[in-house]
Coordinates of C-alpha atoms in Angstrom, one line a residue:
Chain A
M1 CA 0.0 0.0 -0.1
E2 CA 2.6 2.4 1.1
L3 CA 4.9 1.5 -1.9
I4 CA 2.0 2.1 -4.3
V5 CA 1.3 5.6 -2.9
F6 CA 5.0 6.3 -2.9
A7 CA 5.5 5.1 -6.5
A8 CA 2.3 7.3 -7.7
T9 CA 3.3 10.5 -6.0
A10 CA 6.9 10.3 -6.7
A11 CA 6.1 9.8 -10.5
L12 CA 3.6 12.5 -10.4
A13 CA 6.0 14.8 -8.5
I14 CA 8.6 14.2 -11.4
V15 CA 6.2 14.6 -14.2
S16 CA 4.6 17.8 -12.7
A17 CA 8.2 19.2 -11.9
C18 CA 9.1 18.7 -15.5
V19 CA 5.8 20.2 -16.8
A20 CA 6.6 23.2 -14.4
V21 CA 9.8 23.9 -16.3
V22 CA 8.9 23.1 -19.9
H23 CA 5.2 24.5 -20.2
R24 CA 4.8 27.7 -22.0
Q25 CA 1.8 29.1 -19.9
P26 CA 3.2 30.8 -16.8
V27 CA 0.0 29.9 -14.8
V28 CA 0.4 26.2 -15.5
N29 CA 4.0 26.3 -14.6
V30 CA 3.0 27.5 -11.0
L31 CA 0.1 25.3 -10.8
S32 CA 2.2 22.1 -11.6
L33 CA 4.9 23.2 -9.0
I34 CA 2.0 23.1 -6.7
V35 CA 1.2 19.6 -7.5
T36 CA 5.0 18.7 -7.0
F37 CA 5.0 20.3 -3.6
F38 CA 1.9 18.4 -2.6
C39 CA 3.3 15.0 -3.7
V40 CA 6.6 15.8 -1.9
A41 CA 4.4 16.4 1.1
V42 CA 2.8 13.1 0.8
N43 CA 6.2 11.5 0.5
F44 CA 7.1 13.2 4.0
A45 CA 3.9 11.9 5.4
L46 CA 4.7 8.5 4.3
L47 CA 8.2 8.8 5.9
G48 CA 6.5 9.5 9.1
A49 CA 7.6 13.3 9.1
S50 CA 4.0 14.5 9.6
F51 CA 5.3 18.1 10.8
L52 CA 7.3 18.5 7.6
A53 CA 4.4 17.3 5.4
A54 CA 2.1 20.0 7.1
A55 CA 4.7 22.6 6.9
Q56 CA 5.5 21.8 3.5
I57 CA 1.8 22.5 2.3
L58 CA 1.3 25.5 4.7
V59 CA 4.4 27.3 3.7
Y60 CA 5.1 26.4 0.1
A61 CA 1.8 25.5 -1.4
G62 CA -0.5 27.5 0.7
A63 CA 1.6 30.6 1.0
I64 CA 4.7 31.2 -1.2
L65 CA 3.1 29.8 -4.4
V66 CA -0.1 31.8 -3.8
L67 CA 2.3 34.8 -3.9
F68 CA 3.8 33.5 -7.2
L69 CA 0.6 33.0 -8.8
F70 CA -0.5 36.6 -7.5
V71 CA 2.3 38.0 -9.3
V72 CA 2.0 36.0 -12.4
M73 CA -1.7 37.0 -12.7
L74 CA -1.0 40.6 -11.7
L75 CA 1.8 41.2 -14.2
N76 CA -0.2 39.3 -16.8
A77 CA 2.9 37.3 -17.7
P78 CA 2.8 36.5 -21.5
V79 CA 3.0 33.2 -23.0
V80 CA 6.6 32.1 -23.8
E81 CA 6.9 32.3 -27.7
E82 CA 8.8 29.5 -29.7
N83 CA 11.4 32.0 -30.9
E84 CA 11.9 33.5 -27.5
A85 CA 12.6 30.1 -25.9
K86 CA 15.4 29.3 -28.3
R87 CA 18.5 30.1 -26.2
P88 CA 20.7 27.2 -26.8
L89 CA 23.4 27.8 -23.8
Q90 CA 20.5 28.3 -21.4
R91 CA 18.7 25.1 -22.7
W92 CA 21.7 22.8 -22.6
G93 CA 23.1 24.3 -19.4
G94 CA 19.8 23.8 -17.8
I95 CA 19.7 20.1 -18.8
L96 CA 23.3 19.6 -17.8
L97 CA 23.8 21.4 -14.7
P98 CA 21.1 19.5 -12.9
L99 CA 22.6 16.1 -13.9
V100 CA 26.0 17.3 -12.6
L101 CA 24.3 18.2 -9.4
L102 CA 22.3 15.2 -9.1
A103 CA 25.4 12.9 -9.7
G104 CA 27.5 14.9 -7.2
G105 CA 24.5 14.7 -4.6
A106 CA 24.2 11.3 -5.1
A107 CA 27.9 10.5 -4.7
V108 CA 28.0 12.6 -1.5
L109 CA 24.8 11.4 0.1
T110 CA 24.1 7.9 -0.8
P111 CA 26.7 6.3 1.8
T112 CA 25.0 8.4 4.6
L113 CA 21.5 7.6 3.4
L114 CA 22.3 4.0 3.3
A115 CA 23.6 4.2 6.8
T116 CA 20.9 6.1 8.3
A117 CA 17.7 4.3 6.6
A118 CA 17.8 1.6 9.0
T119 CA 17.5 3.9 12.1
P120 CA 13.8 5.0 12.4
T121 CA 13.5 8.7 12.7
D122 CA 11.0 10.8 14.8
G123 CA 9.4 13.1 12.6
T124 CA 7.1 14.8 15.1
A125 CA 7.1 18.6 15.8
H126 CA 8.7 17.9 19.2
A127 CA 11.5 16.0 17.8
L128 CA 12.2 18.4 15.2
G129 CA 12.1 21.5 17.6
R130 CA 14.5 19.5 19.9
L131 CA 16.9 19.3 16.9
L132 CA 16.5 22.8 15.9
V133 CA 17.2 24.5 19.1
G134 CA 19.8 21.9 20.3
P135 CA 22.4 20.5 17.9
H136 CA 21.6 22.8 15.0
L137 CA 20.9 26.0 16.9
F138 CA 23.9 27.9 15.1
A139 CA 22.6 27.1 11.7
F140 CA 19.0 27.9 12.7
E141 CA 20.0 31.3 13.9
L142 CA 22.3 31.9 10.9
V143 CA 19.4 31.1 8.6
S144 CA 17.1 33.6 10.4
V145 CA 19.9 36.4 10.2
L146 CA 20.0 35.6 6.6
L147 CA 16.2 35.9 6.0
L148 CA 16.3 39.1 8.1
A149 CA 19.1 40.5 5.8
A150 CA 17.2 39.5 2.8
L151 CA 14.1 41.3 4.1
V152 CA 16.0 44.6 4.9
A153 CA 17.5 44.3 1.3
A154 CA 14.1 44.1 -0.3
M155 CA 13.0 47.0 1.6
V156 CA 16.0 49.2 0.7
L157 CA 15.5 48.2 -3.1
V158 CA 11.9 49.2 -3.3
K159 CA 12.4 52.3 -1.1
R160 CA 11.7 55.5 -3.4
K161 CA 14.2 58.1 -3.7
Q162 CA 13.3 61.2 -2.2
Chain B
M1 CA -9.4 -3.9 12.7
W2 CA -13.1 -4.1 11.1
A3 CA -14.6 -2.4 14.0
E4 CA -12.3 0.4 14.0
L5 CA -12.8 0.9 10.5
A6 CA -16.5 0.9 10.9
V7 CA -16.3 3.4 13.7
T8 CA -14.1 5.8 11.6
A9 CA -16.5 5.5 8.6
A10 CA -19.3 6.3 10.7
K11 CA -17.5 9.4 12.2
L12 CA -16.6 10.5 8.6
L13 CA -20.4 9.9 7.6
L14 CA -21.5 11.8 10.7
I15 CA -19.2 14.9 9.7
A16 CA -20.1 14.9 6.1
V17 CA -23.8 14.7 6.7
G18 CA -23.6 17.2 9.5
L19 CA -21.6 19.7 7.3
L20 CA -23.9 19.3 4.3
T21 CA -27.0 19.7 6.4
A22 CA -25.5 22.8 7.9
I23 CA -25.5 24.4 4.5
P24 CA -29.2 24.8 4.0
V25 CA -29.7 25.7 7.6
M26 CA -27.2 28.5 7.3
V27 CA -28.7 29.7 4.0
W28 CA -31.9 30.0 5.8
V29 CA -30.6 31.6 8.9
E30 CA -28.6 34.1 6.6
R31 CA -31.7 35.1 4.5
R32 CA -34.1 35.3 7.3
G33 CA -31.4 36.8 9.5
A34 CA -30.8 39.7 6.9
A35 CA -34.4 40.3 6.5
F36 CA -34.9 40.6 10.3
I37 CA -32.0 43.1 10.5
Q38 CA -33.2 45.1 7.6
D39 CA -36.8 45.0 9.0
R40 CA -38.5 43.0 6.2
L41 CA -39.9 39.6 6.0
G42 CA -37.4 37.3 3.8
P43 CA -38.4 34.2 2.2
N44 CA -41.6 32.9 4.2
R45 CA -43.8 31.0 1.6
V46 CA -42.2 27.7 1.2
G47 CA -42.9 25.6 4.2
P48 CA -43.3 26.9 7.7
L49 CA -41.3 30.1 8.2
G50 CA -39.6 29.6 4.8
L51 CA -37.8 26.6 6.0
V52 CA -38.1 24.5 3.0
Q53 CA -36.9 27.4 0.9
P54 CA -33.2 26.3 0.8
I55 CA -34.3 22.8 -0.3
V56 CA -36.1 24.4 -3.2
D57 CA -33.2 26.3 -4.0
A58 CA -30.9 23.2 -4.2
V59 CA -33.4 21.5 -6.3
K60 CA -33.3 24.5 -8.8
L61 CA -29.6 24.5 -8.7
F62 CA -29.5 20.7 -9.6
F63 CA -31.8 21.0 -12.5
K64 CA -30.6 24.3 -14.2
E65 CA -28.6 24.1 -17.4
D66 CA -24.8 23.7 -16.9
I67 CA -23.3 26.4 -19.1
T68 CA -19.6 26.2 -20.0
P69 CA -18.8 29.6 -21.6
A70 CA -16.7 29.7 -24.8
G71 CA -13.0 30.7 -24.2
V72 CA -12.5 29.3 -20.7
S73 CA -9.6 27.1 -20.1
R74 CA -11.6 23.8 -19.8
G75 CA -9.6 21.7 -17.6
L76 CA -9.0 24.2 -14.7
Y77 CA -12.4 25.7 -15.2
F78 CA -13.7 22.2 -14.2
L79 CA -11.0 21.6 -11.6
A80 CA -11.7 24.8 -9.5
P81 CA -15.1 24.0 -8.1
M82 CA -13.9 20.4 -7.2
V83 CA -10.8 22.0 -5.5
A84 CA -13.1 24.4 -3.5
I85 CA -15.5 21.8 -2.1
F86 CA -12.7 19.1 -1.5
V87 CA -10.8 21.4 0.7
A88 CA -13.9 22.5 2.5
L89 CA -14.9 18.9 3.3
V90 CA -11.5 17.5 4.4
T91 CA -10.4 19.9 7.0
F92 CA -12.9 19.3 9.6
I93 CA -11.7 15.8 10.6
V94 CA -9.2 17.1 13.0
I95 CA -11.6 19.0 15.3
P96 CA -12.8 17.2 18.3
F97 CA -16.7 18.0 18.4
G98 CA -17.3 16.2 21.8
A99 CA -15.9 14.3 24.8
G100 CA -15.8 10.7 25.1
T101 CA -12.4 9.4 25.7
D102 CA -14.0 6.9 28.2
V103 CA -16.6 5.8 25.6
T104 CA -16.0 2.6 23.4
V105 CA -18.2 1.3 20.6
F106 CA -17.7 -2.3 19.7
G107 CA -14.4 -2.2 21.9
V108 CA -13.1 0.9 19.9
P109 CA -12.4 3.9 21.9
L110 CA -14.0 7.0 20.6
S111 CA -11.4 9.3 21.5
G112 CA -13.1 12.8 21.5
V113 CA -15.3 12.0 18.5
M114 CA -12.6 13.2 16.4
V115 CA -11.9 11.4 13.1
A116 CA -8.3 11.4 13.0
P117 CA -7.0 11.3 16.6
G118 CA -3.8 9.8 15.4
L119 CA -2.8 13.0 13.6
G120 CA -0.2 14.5 15.7
V121 CA 0.0 17.7 13.8
G122 CA -3.8 18.4 14.3
V123 CA -4.1 22.2 13.9
L124 CA -1.4 22.6 11.4
Y125 CA -3.2 20.0 9.0
L126 CA -6.2 22.2 9.2
L127 CA -4.4 25.3 8.6
A128 CA -2.3 23.7 5.7
L129 CA -5.3 22.4 3.8
G130 CA -7.3 25.5 4.7
S131 CA -4.7 27.5 2.9
L132 CA -5.2 25.5 -0.1
S133 CA -8.8 26.8 -0.5
V134 CA -7.7 29.8 -2.2
Y135 CA -6.8 27.7 -5.2
G136 CA -10.2 26.9 -6.0
I137 CA -11.0 30.7 -6.1
V138 CA -7.9 31.7 -8.0
L139 CA -8.3 28.9 -10.5
A140 CA -12.0 29.7 -11.1
G141 CA -11.0 33.4 -11.6
W142 CA -8.2 32.7 -13.9
S143 CA -9.6 30.0 -15.9
S144 CA -13.0 31.8 -16.6
N145 CA -11.2 34.3 -19.0
N146 CA -13.4 37.1 -17.5
K147 CA -11.9 40.4 -16.1
Y148 CA -14.3 40.5 -13.2
S149 CA -13.3 36.9 -12.3
L150 CA -9.7 37.6 -12.5
L151 CA -9.9 40.8 -10.4
G152 CA -11.9 38.6 -7.8
A153 CA -9.1 36.0 -8.0
L154 CA -6.3 38.5 -7.6
R155 CA -7.9 40.1 -4.5
S156 CA -8.6 36.6 -3.0
S157 CA -4.8 35.7 -3.2
A158 CA -3.8 39.1 -1.7
Q159 CA -6.2 38.7 1.0
L160 CA -5.0 35.2 1.7
I161 CA -1.3 36.4 1.9
S162 CA -2.1 39.3 4.2
Y163 CA -4.4 37.3 6.6
E164 CA -3.0 33.9 6.8
L165 CA 0.2 35.1 8.6
A166 CA -1.7 37.0 11.4
M167 CA -4.1 34.0 11.8
T168 CA -1.2 31.6 12.2
V169 CA 0.7 33.7 14.5
S170 CA -2.3 34.2 16.6
V171 CA -3.1 30.3 16.7
M172 CA 0.7 30.0 17.8
G173 CA -0.3 31.6 21.1
V174 CA -3.0 29.0 21.9
I175 CA -0.3 26.0 20.8
L176 CA 2.4 27.6 23.0
A177 CA 0.0 27.8 26.0
A178 CA -1.4 24.3 25.5
G179 CA 2.1 22.9 24.6
S180 CA 0.6 20.7 21.8
L181 CA -0.5 21.0 18.1
R182 CA -3.5 18.5 18.9
L183 CA -6.8 20.2 19.1
D184 CA -8.0 17.8 21.9
A185 CA -5.2 18.7 24.0
V186 CA -6.1 22.5 23.4
V187 CA -9.5 21.5 24.8
A188 CA -8.1 19.7 27.6
Y189 CA -5.9 22.7 28.5
Q190 CA -8.9 24.9 28.4
S191 CA -11.0 22.6 30.7
Q192 CA -8.1 22.9 33.3
H193 CA -7.6 26.6 32.9
L194 CA -9.7 29.6 31.6
W195 CA -10.9 29.8 28.0
N196 CA -8.2 30.9 25.8
A197 CA -10.3 33.9 24.6
I198 CA -9.9 35.5 28.1
P199 CA -6.1 35.6 28.8
Q200 CA -5.3 35.7 24.9
L201 CA -8.0 38.3 24.2
V202 CA -5.9 40.1 21.5
G203 CA -5.0 36.9 19.7
F204 CA -8.8 36.0 19.9
L205 CA -9.7 39.4 18.3
V206 CA -7.1 39.0 15.5
F207 CA -8.3 35.5 14.8
V208 CA -11.9 36.5 14.5
V209 CA -11.0 39.3 11.9
A210 CA -8.7 36.7 10.1
A211 CA -11.4 34.3 10.1
F212 CA -13.8 36.7 8.4
A213 CA -11.1 37.4 5.7
E214 CA -10.5 33.7 5.2
T215 CA -14.0 32.9 4.6
N216 CA -14.3 35.9 2.3
R217 CA -17.3 37.1 4.3
L218 CA -18.3 40.7 4.7
P219 CA -16.7 43.0 5.6
F220 CA -13.9 41.3 3.5
D221 CA -15.8 39.8 0.8
L222 CA -13.8 41.6 -1.8
P223 CA -13.4 38.6 -4.1
E224 CA -17.1 38.6 -4.8
A225 CA -18.0 42.0 -4.0
E226 CA -21.3 41.9 -6.3
T227 CA -21.5 45.8 -6.5
E228 CA -18.2 46.3 -8.2
L229 CA -17.2 42.8 -9.6
V230 CA -20.7 41.6 -10.5
A231 CA -20.0 38.3 -8.5
G232 CA -16.1 38.1 -8.6
Y233 CA -14.5 34.7 -9.2
H234 CA -17.7 32.7 -9.8
V235 CA -19.5 35.0 -12.2
E236 CA -19.0 32.4 -15.1
Y237 CA -20.2 29.5 -13.3
S238 CA -23.6 28.2 -13.3
S239 CA -25.7 25.1 -11.9
M240 CA -24.0 22.7 -9.6
K241 CA -20.5 24.2 -10.3
F242 CA -21.7 27.5 -8.8
A243 CA -23.3 25.6 -6.0
A244 CA -20.1 23.8 -5.4
F245 CA -18.6 27.4 -4.5
F246 CA -21.7 28.4 -2.5
M247 CA -21.6 25.1 -0.5
S248 CA -17.7 25.5 0.2
E249 CA -18.2 29.0 1.5
Y250 CA -20.6 27.8 4.0
V251 CA -18.8 24.7 5.0
N252 CA -15.7 26.8 5.5
M253 CA -17.7 29.1 7.8
V254 CA -18.5 26.2 9.7
T255 CA -15.2 24.6 10.1
I256 CA -13.6 28.2 10.9
S257 CA -16.3 28.5 13.6
A258 CA -15.5 25.2 15.0
L259 CA -11.9 25.9 14.9
M260 CA -12.5 29.2 16.8
V261 CA -14.6 27.5 19.4
T262 CA -12.0 24.8 20.0
L263 CA -9.1 27.2 20.0
Y264 CA -10.5 29.9 22.1
L265 CA -14.0 29.4 23.4
G266 CA -13.3 26.1 25.4
G267 CA -14.3 23.5 22.8
W268 CA -16.8 21.2 23.9
T269 CA -16.5 22.1 27.6
F270 CA -19.5 23.3 29.7
P271 CA -19.8 24.1 33.2
G272 CA -20.1 21.0 35.2
H273 CA -18.8 18.6 32.7
R274 CA -16.2 17.3 35.1
A275 CA -19.0 15.6 37.2
L276 CA -20.2 13.6 34.2
S277 CA -18.7 10.8 32.2
G278 CA -19.4 8.2 29.7
W279 CA -22.4 8.7 27.3
P280 CA -24.1 11.6 29.1
L281 CA -20.9 13.6 29.0
L282 CA -20.5 12.7 25.3
L283 CA -24.0 13.7 24.3
L284 CA -23.9 16.9 26.3
S285 CA -20.5 17.8 25.0
V286 CA -21.5 17.6 21.5
L287 CA -24.7 19.6 22.3
S288 CA -22.4 22.3 23.9
M289 CA -20.2 22.4 20.8
L290 CA -23.3 22.7 18.6
V291 CA -24.5 25.7 20.6
K292 CA -21.2 27.3 20.7
V293 CA -20.7 26.8 16.9
S294 CA -24.3 28.0 16.3
F295 CA -23.5 31.2 18.1
V296 CA -20.3 32.0 16.1
L297 CA -22.2 31.1 12.9
F298 CA -24.9 33.6 13.9
T299 CA -22.2 36.3 14.5
F300 CA -21.0 35.7 11.0
V301 CA -24.4 36.7 9.6
W302 CA -24.9 39.4 12.1
V303 CA -21.5 41.1 11.0
R304 CA -22.3 40.6 7.4
W305 CA -25.5 42.8 7.7
S306 CA -24.2 45.2 10.2
L307 CA -20.9 46.4 8.5
P308 CA -20.1 47.8 5.1
R309 CA -17.2 46.4 2.9
F310 CA -13.6 47.3 3.2
R311 CA -11.9 49.0 0.4
Y312 CA -8.9 46.9 -1.0
D313 CA -6.2 49.2 0.3
Q314 CA -7.7 49.4 3.8
L315 CA -8.0 45.5 3.9
M316 CA -4.3 45.2 3.1
R317 CA -3.3 48.1 5.7
L318 CA -5.5 46.2 8.4
G319 CA -3.9 42.9 7.8
W320 CA -0.2 43.9 7.7
K321 CA 0.0 47.0 10.0
V322 CA -2.6 46.4 12.5
L323 CA -3.5 42.5 12.8
L324 CA 0.0 41.2 12.4
P325 CA 1.8 43.3 14.9
L326 CA -1.2 42.7 17.4
A327 CA -0.7 39.0 16.8
V328 CA 3.1 39.1 17.4
L329 CA 2.2 41.2 20.6
N330 CA -0.1 38.3 21.8
L331 CA 2.4 35.6 21.0
V332 CA 5.1 37.7 23.2
W333 CA 2.6 38.1 25.9
V334 CA 1.7 34.2 25.9
G335 CA 5.4 33.3 25.9
V336 CA 6.1 35.5 28.9
G337 CA 3.0 34.0 30.4
V338 CA 4.0 30.6 29.9
G339 CA 7.5 31.4 31.0
Y340 CA 6.6 32.6 34.3
G341 CA 4.0 30.0 34.8
W342 CA 0.9 32.5 34.7
L343 CA -1.0 30.8 32.0

């Protein structure tokens, strides 16, 4: 049962991620990205990480992509024309770079993944919170400072000159 | 195994039937309440007090011709009402609408008459799926290929972004006080302490205002705004597709009212509930929940016919500059209160 759900959502996630990249209609791009995030959330739930699953939907599908959709619809983003899409460097680079990243990631991560797969993880909010303010406190604080800096930068960029 | 399955199915059926029955009742309350507030009679011809009117309306919607306008984006046009009604119907399962941890049916514990007692993320699940409801509106508005629809959809997404944050932060205060994401734990906390609405009055008020915005009700019904946008996002929909949007709006209202009662108004608790146990407690607690939810639902109607609509920029300003700081203030107060053991 779990295997069937996993296979279905994983396949759907990959297909919709591809649609998100190649479709010419910006609104469809955003919508298929939502499907991808939803499938990823289902996979998190299958792994027992219920908090991550809920957070994935709440933050990404529920808030950030609504903002994307808002911007796409507000700016009335045009449908990408055929000749406009012809940028060979961008196209081949866009295909090659993810493959390189995938290979590198697989080489680095596979030994760790194989080692940790046997130990069951606790995906509840409590366990995650303990990890965040315990062993990973420094990284957690660093990320929040980074986000604050990004926020201030955005404010400075949009501020009108007097 | 089978008994467990049967009990869960029965709970699901109970919720589905309850939610769908609430729609015609609410429509009747809304129309008669509007009439009462505006000093006129309202629908009173079909059945006693016009009680059968919503059923007749439902039959009318069933048999109306389903028109698909030319120029719509077909797939998304069909998907949008489905998303709206699906999201509205699935969010209710984490709300405990009765006591009954000590009641067993066929050897299966009822555990709070909540459909999904095993879902540890409780309120997060509700907020996460609730935040998806905007997609029904946005898809409808975009796929209809109509400028009024698109404007309604745009407003809806902007409204969601502005209000979701304030709402979530105010809910965080409750979670912090109860120390759990589970809604039955929140109710248990309130049965030991005061109702959350009293020590967290600011958070409660923020939640109420955000709830009106989330359900697109007046004074925040900008996505529909019939006086400026005709009917907003669902202007191109007819028959049962329109009914799906209509129903989802009322079901969302019921869910958010139940959430409000659970988080801030003590859930199913009532004076003297500790003296009871077993079935009497269960039945009375469900009744208590129903009374509280009905009161909140009536408040929705009451406010709708008492306040004028906000302008778009006023709505955004209220969300970002008033509600969000207030919600954060409430969170700080709860944090201090919990830290010093006052709450």
